CSV table of C-alpha atoms and ligand atoms in Angstrom, one decimal:
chain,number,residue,atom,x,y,z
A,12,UNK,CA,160.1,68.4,166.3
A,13,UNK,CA,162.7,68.1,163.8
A,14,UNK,CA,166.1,69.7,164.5
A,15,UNK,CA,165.6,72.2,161.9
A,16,UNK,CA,162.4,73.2,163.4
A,17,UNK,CA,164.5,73.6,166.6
A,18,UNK,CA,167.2,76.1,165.1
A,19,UNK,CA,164.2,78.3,163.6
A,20,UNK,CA,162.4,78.3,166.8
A,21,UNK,CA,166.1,78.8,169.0
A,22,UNK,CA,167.2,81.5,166.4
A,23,UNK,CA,164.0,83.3,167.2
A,24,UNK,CA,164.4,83.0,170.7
A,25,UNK,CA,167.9,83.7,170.8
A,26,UNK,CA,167.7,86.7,168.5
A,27,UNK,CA,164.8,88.0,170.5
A,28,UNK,CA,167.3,88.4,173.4
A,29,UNK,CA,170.6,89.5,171.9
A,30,UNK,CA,172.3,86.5,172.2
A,31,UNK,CA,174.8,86.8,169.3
A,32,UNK,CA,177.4,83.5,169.7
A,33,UNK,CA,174.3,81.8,169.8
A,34,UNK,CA,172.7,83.1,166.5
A,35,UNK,CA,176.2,82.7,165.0
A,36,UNK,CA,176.6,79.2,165.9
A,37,UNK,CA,173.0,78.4,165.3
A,38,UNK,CA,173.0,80.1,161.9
A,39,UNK,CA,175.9,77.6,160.8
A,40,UNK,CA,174.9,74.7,162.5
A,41,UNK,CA,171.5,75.3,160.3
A,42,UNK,CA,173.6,75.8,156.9
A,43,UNK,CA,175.6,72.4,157.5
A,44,UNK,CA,172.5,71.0,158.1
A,45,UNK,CA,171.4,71.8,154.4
A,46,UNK,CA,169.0,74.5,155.9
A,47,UNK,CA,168.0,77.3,152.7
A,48,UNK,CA,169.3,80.6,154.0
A,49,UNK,CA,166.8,82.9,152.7
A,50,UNK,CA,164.4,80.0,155.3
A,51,UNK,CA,167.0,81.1,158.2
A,52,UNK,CA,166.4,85.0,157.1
A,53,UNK,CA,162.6,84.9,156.7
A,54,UNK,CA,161.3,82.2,158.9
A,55,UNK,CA,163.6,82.8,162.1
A,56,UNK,CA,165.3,86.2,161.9
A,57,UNK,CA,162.5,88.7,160.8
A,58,UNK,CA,160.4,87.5,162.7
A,59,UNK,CA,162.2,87.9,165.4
A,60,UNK,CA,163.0,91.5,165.0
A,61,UNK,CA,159.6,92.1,164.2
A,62,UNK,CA,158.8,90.6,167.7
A,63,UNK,CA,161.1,93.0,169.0
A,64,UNK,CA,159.2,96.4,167.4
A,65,UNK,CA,155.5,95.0,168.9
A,66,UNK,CA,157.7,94.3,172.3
A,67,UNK,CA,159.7,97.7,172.1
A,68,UNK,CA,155.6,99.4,171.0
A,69,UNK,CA,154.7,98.0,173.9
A,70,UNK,CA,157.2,99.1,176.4
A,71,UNK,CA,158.2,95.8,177.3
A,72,UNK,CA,161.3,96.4,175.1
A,73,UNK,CA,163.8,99.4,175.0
A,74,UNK,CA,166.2,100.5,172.8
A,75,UNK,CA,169.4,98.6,174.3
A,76,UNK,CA,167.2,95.7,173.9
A,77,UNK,CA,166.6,96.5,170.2
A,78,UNK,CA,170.1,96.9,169.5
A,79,UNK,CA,171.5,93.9,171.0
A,80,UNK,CA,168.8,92.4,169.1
A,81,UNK,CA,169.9,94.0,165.9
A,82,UNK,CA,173.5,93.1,166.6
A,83,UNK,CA,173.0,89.6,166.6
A,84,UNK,CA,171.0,89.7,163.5
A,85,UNK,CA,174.0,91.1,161.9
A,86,UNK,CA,176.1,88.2,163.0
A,87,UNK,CA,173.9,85.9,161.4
A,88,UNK,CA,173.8,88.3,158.0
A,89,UNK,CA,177.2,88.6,157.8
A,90,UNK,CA,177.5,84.3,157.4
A,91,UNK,CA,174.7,84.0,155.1
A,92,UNK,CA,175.4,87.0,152.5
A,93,UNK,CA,177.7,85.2,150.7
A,94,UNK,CA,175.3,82.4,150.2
A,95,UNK,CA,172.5,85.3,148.9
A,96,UNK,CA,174.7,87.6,147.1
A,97,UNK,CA,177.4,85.8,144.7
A,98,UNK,CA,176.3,85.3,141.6
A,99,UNK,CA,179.8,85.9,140.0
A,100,UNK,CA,177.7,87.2,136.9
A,101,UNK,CA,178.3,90.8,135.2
A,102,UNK,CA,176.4,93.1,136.7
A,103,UNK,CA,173.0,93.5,135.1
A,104,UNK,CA,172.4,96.8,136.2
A,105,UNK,CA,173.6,99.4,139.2
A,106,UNK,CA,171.8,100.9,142.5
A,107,UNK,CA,173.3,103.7,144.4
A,108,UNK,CA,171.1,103.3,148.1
A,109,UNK,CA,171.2,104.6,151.6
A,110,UNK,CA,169.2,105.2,154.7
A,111,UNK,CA,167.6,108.8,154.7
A,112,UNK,CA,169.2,111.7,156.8
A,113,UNK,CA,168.3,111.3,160.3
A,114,UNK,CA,168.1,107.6,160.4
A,115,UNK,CA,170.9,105.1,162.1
A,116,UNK,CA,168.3,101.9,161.2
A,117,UNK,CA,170.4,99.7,157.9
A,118,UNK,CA,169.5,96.3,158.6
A,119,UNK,CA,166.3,95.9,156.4
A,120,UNK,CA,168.3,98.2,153.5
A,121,UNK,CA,171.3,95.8,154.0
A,122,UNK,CA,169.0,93.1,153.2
A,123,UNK,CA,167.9,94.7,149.9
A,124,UNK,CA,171.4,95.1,149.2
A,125,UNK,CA,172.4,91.3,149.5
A,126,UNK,CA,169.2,90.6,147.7
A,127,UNK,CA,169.7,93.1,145.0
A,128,UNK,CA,173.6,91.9,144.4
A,129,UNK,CA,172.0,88.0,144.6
A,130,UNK,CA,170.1,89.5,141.6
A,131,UNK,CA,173.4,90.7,139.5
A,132,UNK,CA,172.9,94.4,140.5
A,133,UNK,CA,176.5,96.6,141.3
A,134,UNK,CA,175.2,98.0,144.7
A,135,UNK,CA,176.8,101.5,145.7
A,136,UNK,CA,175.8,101.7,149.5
A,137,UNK,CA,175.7,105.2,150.8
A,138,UNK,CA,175.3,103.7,154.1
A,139,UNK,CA,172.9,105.4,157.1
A,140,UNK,CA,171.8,108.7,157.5
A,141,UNK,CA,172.9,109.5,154.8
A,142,UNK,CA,172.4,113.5,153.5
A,143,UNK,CA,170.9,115.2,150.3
A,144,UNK,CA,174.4,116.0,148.4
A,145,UNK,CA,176.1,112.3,149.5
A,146,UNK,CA,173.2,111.4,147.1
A,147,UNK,CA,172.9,113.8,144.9
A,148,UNK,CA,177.2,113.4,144.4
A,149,UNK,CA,176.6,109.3,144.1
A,150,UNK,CA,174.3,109.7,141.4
A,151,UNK,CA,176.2,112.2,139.7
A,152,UNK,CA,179.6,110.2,140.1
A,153,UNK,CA,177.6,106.8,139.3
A,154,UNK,CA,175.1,107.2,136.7
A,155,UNK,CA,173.2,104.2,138.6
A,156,UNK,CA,170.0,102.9,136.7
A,157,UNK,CA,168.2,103.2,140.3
A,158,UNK,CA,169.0,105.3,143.7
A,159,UNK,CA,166.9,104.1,146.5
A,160,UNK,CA,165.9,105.7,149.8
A,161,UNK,CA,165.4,103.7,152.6
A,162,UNK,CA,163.2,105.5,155.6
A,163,UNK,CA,162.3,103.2,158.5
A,164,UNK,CA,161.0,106.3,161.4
A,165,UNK,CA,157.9,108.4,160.3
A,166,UNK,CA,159.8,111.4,161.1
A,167,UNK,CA,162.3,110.4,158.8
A,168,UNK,CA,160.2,109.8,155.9
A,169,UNK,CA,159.7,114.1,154.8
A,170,UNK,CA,163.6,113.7,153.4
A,171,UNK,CA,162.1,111.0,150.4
A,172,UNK,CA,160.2,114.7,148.9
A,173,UNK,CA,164.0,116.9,150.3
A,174,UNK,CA,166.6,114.0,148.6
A,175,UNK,CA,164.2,114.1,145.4
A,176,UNK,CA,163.9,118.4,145.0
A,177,UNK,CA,167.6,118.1,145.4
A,178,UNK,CA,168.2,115.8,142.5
A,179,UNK,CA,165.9,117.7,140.5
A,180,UNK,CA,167.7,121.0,141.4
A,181,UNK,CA,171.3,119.4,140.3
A,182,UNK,CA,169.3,118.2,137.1
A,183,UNK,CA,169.9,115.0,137.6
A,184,UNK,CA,166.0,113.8,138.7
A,185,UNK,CA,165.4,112.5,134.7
A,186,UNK,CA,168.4,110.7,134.2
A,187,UNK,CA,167.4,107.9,137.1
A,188,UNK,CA,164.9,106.0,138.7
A,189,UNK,CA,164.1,106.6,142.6
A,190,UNK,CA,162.7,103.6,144.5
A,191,UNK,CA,161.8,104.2,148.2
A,192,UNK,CA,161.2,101.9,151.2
A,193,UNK,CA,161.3,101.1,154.8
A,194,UNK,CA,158.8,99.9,157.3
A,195,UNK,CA,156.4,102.8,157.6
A,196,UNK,CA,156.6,103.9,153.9
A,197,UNK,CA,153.2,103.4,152.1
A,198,UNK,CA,153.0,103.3,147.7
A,199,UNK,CA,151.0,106.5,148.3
A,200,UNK,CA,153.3,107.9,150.6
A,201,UNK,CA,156.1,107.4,148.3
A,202,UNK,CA,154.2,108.7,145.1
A,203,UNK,CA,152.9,112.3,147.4
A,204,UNK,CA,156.8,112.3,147.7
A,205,UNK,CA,157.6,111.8,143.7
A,206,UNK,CA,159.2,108.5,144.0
A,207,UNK,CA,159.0,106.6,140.7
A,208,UNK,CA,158.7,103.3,142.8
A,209,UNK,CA,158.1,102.0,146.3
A,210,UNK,CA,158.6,98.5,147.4
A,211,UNK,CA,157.7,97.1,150.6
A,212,UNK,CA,160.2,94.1,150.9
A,213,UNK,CA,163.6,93.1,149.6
A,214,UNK,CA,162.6,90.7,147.3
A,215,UNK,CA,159.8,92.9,145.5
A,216,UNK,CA,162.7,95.8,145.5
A,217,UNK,CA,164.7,93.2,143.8
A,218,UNK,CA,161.9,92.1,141.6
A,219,UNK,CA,160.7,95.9,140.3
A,220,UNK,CA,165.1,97.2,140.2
A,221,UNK,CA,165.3,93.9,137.5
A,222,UNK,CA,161.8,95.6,135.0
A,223,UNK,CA,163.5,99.0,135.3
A,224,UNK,CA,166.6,98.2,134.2
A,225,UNK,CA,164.9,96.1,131.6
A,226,UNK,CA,162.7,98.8,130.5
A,227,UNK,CA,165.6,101.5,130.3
A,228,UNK,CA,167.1,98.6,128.2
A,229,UNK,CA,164.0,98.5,126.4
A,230,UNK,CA,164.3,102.2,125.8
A,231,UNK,CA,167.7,102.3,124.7
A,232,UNK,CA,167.4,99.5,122.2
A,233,UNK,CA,164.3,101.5,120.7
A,234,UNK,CA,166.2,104.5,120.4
A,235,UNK,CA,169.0,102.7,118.9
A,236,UNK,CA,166.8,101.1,116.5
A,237,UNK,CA,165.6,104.5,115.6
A,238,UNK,CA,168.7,106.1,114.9
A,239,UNK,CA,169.8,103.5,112.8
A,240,UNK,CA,166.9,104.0,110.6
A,241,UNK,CA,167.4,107.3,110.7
A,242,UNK,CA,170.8,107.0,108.9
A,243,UNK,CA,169.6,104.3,106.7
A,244,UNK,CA,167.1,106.7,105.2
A,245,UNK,CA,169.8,110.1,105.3
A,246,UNK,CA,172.0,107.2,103.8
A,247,UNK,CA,169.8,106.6,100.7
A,248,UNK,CA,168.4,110.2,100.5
A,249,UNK,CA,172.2,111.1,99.8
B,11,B1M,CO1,164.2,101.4,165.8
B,11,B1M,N1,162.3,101.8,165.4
B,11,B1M,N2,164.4,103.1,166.6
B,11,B1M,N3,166.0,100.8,166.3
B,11,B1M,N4,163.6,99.6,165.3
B,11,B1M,C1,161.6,100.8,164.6
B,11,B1M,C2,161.8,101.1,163.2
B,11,B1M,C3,160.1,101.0,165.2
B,11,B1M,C4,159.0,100.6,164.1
B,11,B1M,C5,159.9,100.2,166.5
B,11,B1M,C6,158.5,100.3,167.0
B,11,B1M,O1,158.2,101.3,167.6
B,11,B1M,N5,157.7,99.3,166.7
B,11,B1M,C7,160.1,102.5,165.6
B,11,B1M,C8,159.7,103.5,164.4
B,11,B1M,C9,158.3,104.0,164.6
B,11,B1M,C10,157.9,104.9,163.5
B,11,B1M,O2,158.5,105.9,163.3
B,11,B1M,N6,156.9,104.4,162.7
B,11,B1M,C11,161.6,102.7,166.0
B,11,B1M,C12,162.0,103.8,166.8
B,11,B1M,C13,161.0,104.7,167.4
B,11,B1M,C14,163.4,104.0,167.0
B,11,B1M,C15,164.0,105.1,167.9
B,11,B1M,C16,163.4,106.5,167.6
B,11,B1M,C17,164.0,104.7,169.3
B,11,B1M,C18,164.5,105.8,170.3
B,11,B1M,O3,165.6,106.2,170.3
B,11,B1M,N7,163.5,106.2,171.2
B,11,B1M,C19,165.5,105.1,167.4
B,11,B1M,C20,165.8,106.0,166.2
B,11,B1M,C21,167.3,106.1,165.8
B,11,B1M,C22,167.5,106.8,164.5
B,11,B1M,O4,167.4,106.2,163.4
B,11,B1M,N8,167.7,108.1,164.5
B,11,B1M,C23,165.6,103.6,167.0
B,11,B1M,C24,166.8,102.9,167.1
B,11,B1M,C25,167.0,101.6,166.8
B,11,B1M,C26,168.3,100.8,167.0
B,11,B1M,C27,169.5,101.6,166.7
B,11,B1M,C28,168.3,100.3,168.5
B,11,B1M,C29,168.0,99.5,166.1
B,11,B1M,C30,168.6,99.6,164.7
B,11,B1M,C31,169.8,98.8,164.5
B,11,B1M,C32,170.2,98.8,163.0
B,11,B1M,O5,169.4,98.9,162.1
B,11,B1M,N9,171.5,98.7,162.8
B,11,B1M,C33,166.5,99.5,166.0
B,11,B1M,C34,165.7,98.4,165.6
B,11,B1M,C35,166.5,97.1,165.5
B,11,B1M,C36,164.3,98.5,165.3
B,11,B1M,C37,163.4,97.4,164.9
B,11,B1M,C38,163.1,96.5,166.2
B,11,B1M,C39,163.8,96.4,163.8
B,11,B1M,C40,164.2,97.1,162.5
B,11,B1M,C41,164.6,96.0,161.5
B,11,B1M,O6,165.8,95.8,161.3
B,11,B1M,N10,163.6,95.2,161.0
B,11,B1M,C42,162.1,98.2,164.4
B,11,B1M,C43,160.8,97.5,164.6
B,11,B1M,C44,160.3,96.8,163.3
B,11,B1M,O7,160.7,97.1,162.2
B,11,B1M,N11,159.3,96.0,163.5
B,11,B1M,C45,162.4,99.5,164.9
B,11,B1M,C46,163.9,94.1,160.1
B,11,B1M,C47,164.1,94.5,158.7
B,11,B1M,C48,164.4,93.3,157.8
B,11,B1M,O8,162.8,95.1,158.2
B,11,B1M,O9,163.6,97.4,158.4
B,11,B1M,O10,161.3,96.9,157.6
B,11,B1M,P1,162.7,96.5,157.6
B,11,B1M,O11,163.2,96.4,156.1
B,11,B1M,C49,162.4,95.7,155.1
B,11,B1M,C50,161.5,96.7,154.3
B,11,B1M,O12,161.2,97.8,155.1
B,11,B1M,C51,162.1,96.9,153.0
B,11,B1M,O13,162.9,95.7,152.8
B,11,B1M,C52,163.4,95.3,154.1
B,11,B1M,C53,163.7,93.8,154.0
B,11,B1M,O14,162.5,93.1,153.5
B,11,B1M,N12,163.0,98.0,152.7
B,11,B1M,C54,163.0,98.6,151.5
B,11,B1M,C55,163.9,98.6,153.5
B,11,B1M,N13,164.5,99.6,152.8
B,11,B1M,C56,164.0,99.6,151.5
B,11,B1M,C57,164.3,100.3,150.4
B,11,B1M,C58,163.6,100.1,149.2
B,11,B1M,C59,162.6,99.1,149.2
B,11,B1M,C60,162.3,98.4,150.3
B,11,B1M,O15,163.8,100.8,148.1
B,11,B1M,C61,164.9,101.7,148.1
C-alpha cells in the first residue's frame, strides 16, 4: 500500500473516531505529499462521516460521537479551503446561503460554500439555523443572483415551502433564484416546496449556480439588446 493510500485509509479511521490532531496532521502530511485535496475531501473525509450516520442509524453511534466526528472534519476543512476556494478572480456571480431554521448541521453547506467561492461566486453565508427574515433581509440587502437553503433533518425540510412564502410575501421571490439541498432533500421534494433548483452535492450546486447566473446574463444581454433597438428605431422615427 502506498503511503497515500495509508493517509486516506488513516484519515477515515481517524475521522471515524474524533481524532482531530490526527486528521490535522494527516491532512497536511497528505498535501506535502502532492495529494489533490478535493481526493482528501471525497475519498477519505465523506466517507467517513457518512460512516458515522449508518453507525449513529444504527445505534452504534451517538450524537457526542457525531460531533467529535464533525469537529475533526472541520480541522481538516479549515487547511484545505484555501486550496479549493481562491481563485483571486472577480466574482462571477453572488449566493446568499444558510442552514434552514431549526438545524445546527453546516458542514455539507460549508462545503458548497468553498466549492462555490472555488468557482468565482461572492458567498454571503447566513450561517445555521438560520430564520425566515435573516433571509428574507440578505436577499433584500444583497440582491444575490441565488439564495440557497440548506436542510439536512426531515423535520427541518417544511421551512424550504415557510423561507420561500416569506420571500414571495416581501416581493422579493421574482427577483432571485432559490436552490435547495441537504442530505434528505429529494428534486421532487424541493419542487412540492417551489424551489427553482435542487442539487444533491456541492459540485452539482456549483455546476447549476454557474448556468443561472449565465442564463440571467443571458437575459440581461437580450433585454439590453432590445432596448437598444428600441431606441434605434424611436431614433429614426424622430
Ligand atoms: Co446529525 N443527523 N443530528 N449531527 N448528522 C444526520 C443528518 C442524520 C442523517 C444521521 C442519521 O441518522 N443517519 C440524521 C438525520 C435523519 C433525518 O432527519 N433524515 C441526524 C440527526 C437525527 C441529528 C439529531 C436530531 C440527533 C439528535 O440530537 N438526536 C441532531 C439535530 C441537531 C439539529 O440540527 N437541530 C443532530 C446533530 C448532529 C451534530 C451536531 C452532532 C453533527 C453536526 C455537526 C455540524 O454539522 N457542525 C451531526 C452530524 C455530523 C451528522 C452526520 C453524521 C454527518 C453530516 C455531514 O456533515 N455529512 C449525518 C449523517 C450523514 O449525513 N450521513 C447526520 C457530510 C456532508 C459533506 O454531507 O451534509 O449531506 P451533507 O452535505 C452535502 C449535500 O447534502 C449537499 O452538498 C453537501 C456536500 O456535497 N448540500 C447541498 C448541502 N447543502 C446544500 C445546499 C444546496 C445544494 C446542495 O443548495 C442550496
Amino acid at each position: 500500500m502506498s503511503r497515500e493510500q495509508e493517509i486516506r485509509s488513516e484519515l477515515f479511521d481517524h475521522t471515524l473516531n474524533g481524532h482531530a490532531p490526527e486528521v490535522k496532521a494527516l491532512t497536511e502530511e497528505g498535501l506535502r505529499l502532492g495529494m489533490d485535496p478535493m481526493d482528501i475531501l471525497f475519498k477519505a473525509l465523506i466517507p467517513s462521516l457518512e460512516e458515522v450516520g449508518r453507525r449513529f442509524e444504527r445505534g452504534d453511534f451517538f450524537v457526542p460521537e457525531m460531533l467529535i466526528a464533525a469537529r475533526a472534519m472541520q480541522g481538516a476543512l479549515v487547511i484545505l479551503r484555501p486550496l479549493i476556494a481562491e481563485t483571486g478572480a472577480k466574482p462571477i456571480g453572488k449566493y446568499v446561503i444558510g442552514t434552514v431554521k431549526g438545524d445546527i448541521h453546516d458542514i455539507g453547506k460549508n462545503l458548497v460554500i468553498i466549492m462555490l467561492e472555488g468557482a468565482g461566486f461572492e458567498v454571503v453565508d447566513l450561517g445555521v439555523n438560520c430564520p425566515p427574515e435573516k433571509f428574507v433581509e440578505a436577499v433584500r440587502s444583497n440582491d444575490p443572483h441565488i439564495v440557497g437553503f440548506s436542510a439536512f433533518l426531515t423535520t427541518t425540510m417544511p421551512m424550504f415551502k415557510v423561507n420561500i412564502e416569506a420571500l414571495k410575501k416581501a416581493g422579493l421571490r421574482d427577483k432571485v433564484a432559490v436552490m435547495v439541498g441537504g442530505a434528505p432533500v429529494t428534486e421532487e421534494y424541493a419542487r412540492l416546496a417551489g424551489a427553482d433548483h435542487y442539487a444533491p452535492d456541492a459540485s452539482i450546486a456549483t455546476r447549476m449556480a454557474k448556468q443561472i447566473v449565465g442564463a440571467a446574463q443571458a437575459a440581461e444581454n437580450a433585454a439590453l439588446a432590445q432596448a437598444v433597438e428600441l431606441i434605434d428605431k424611436t431614433l429614426k422615427k424622430g
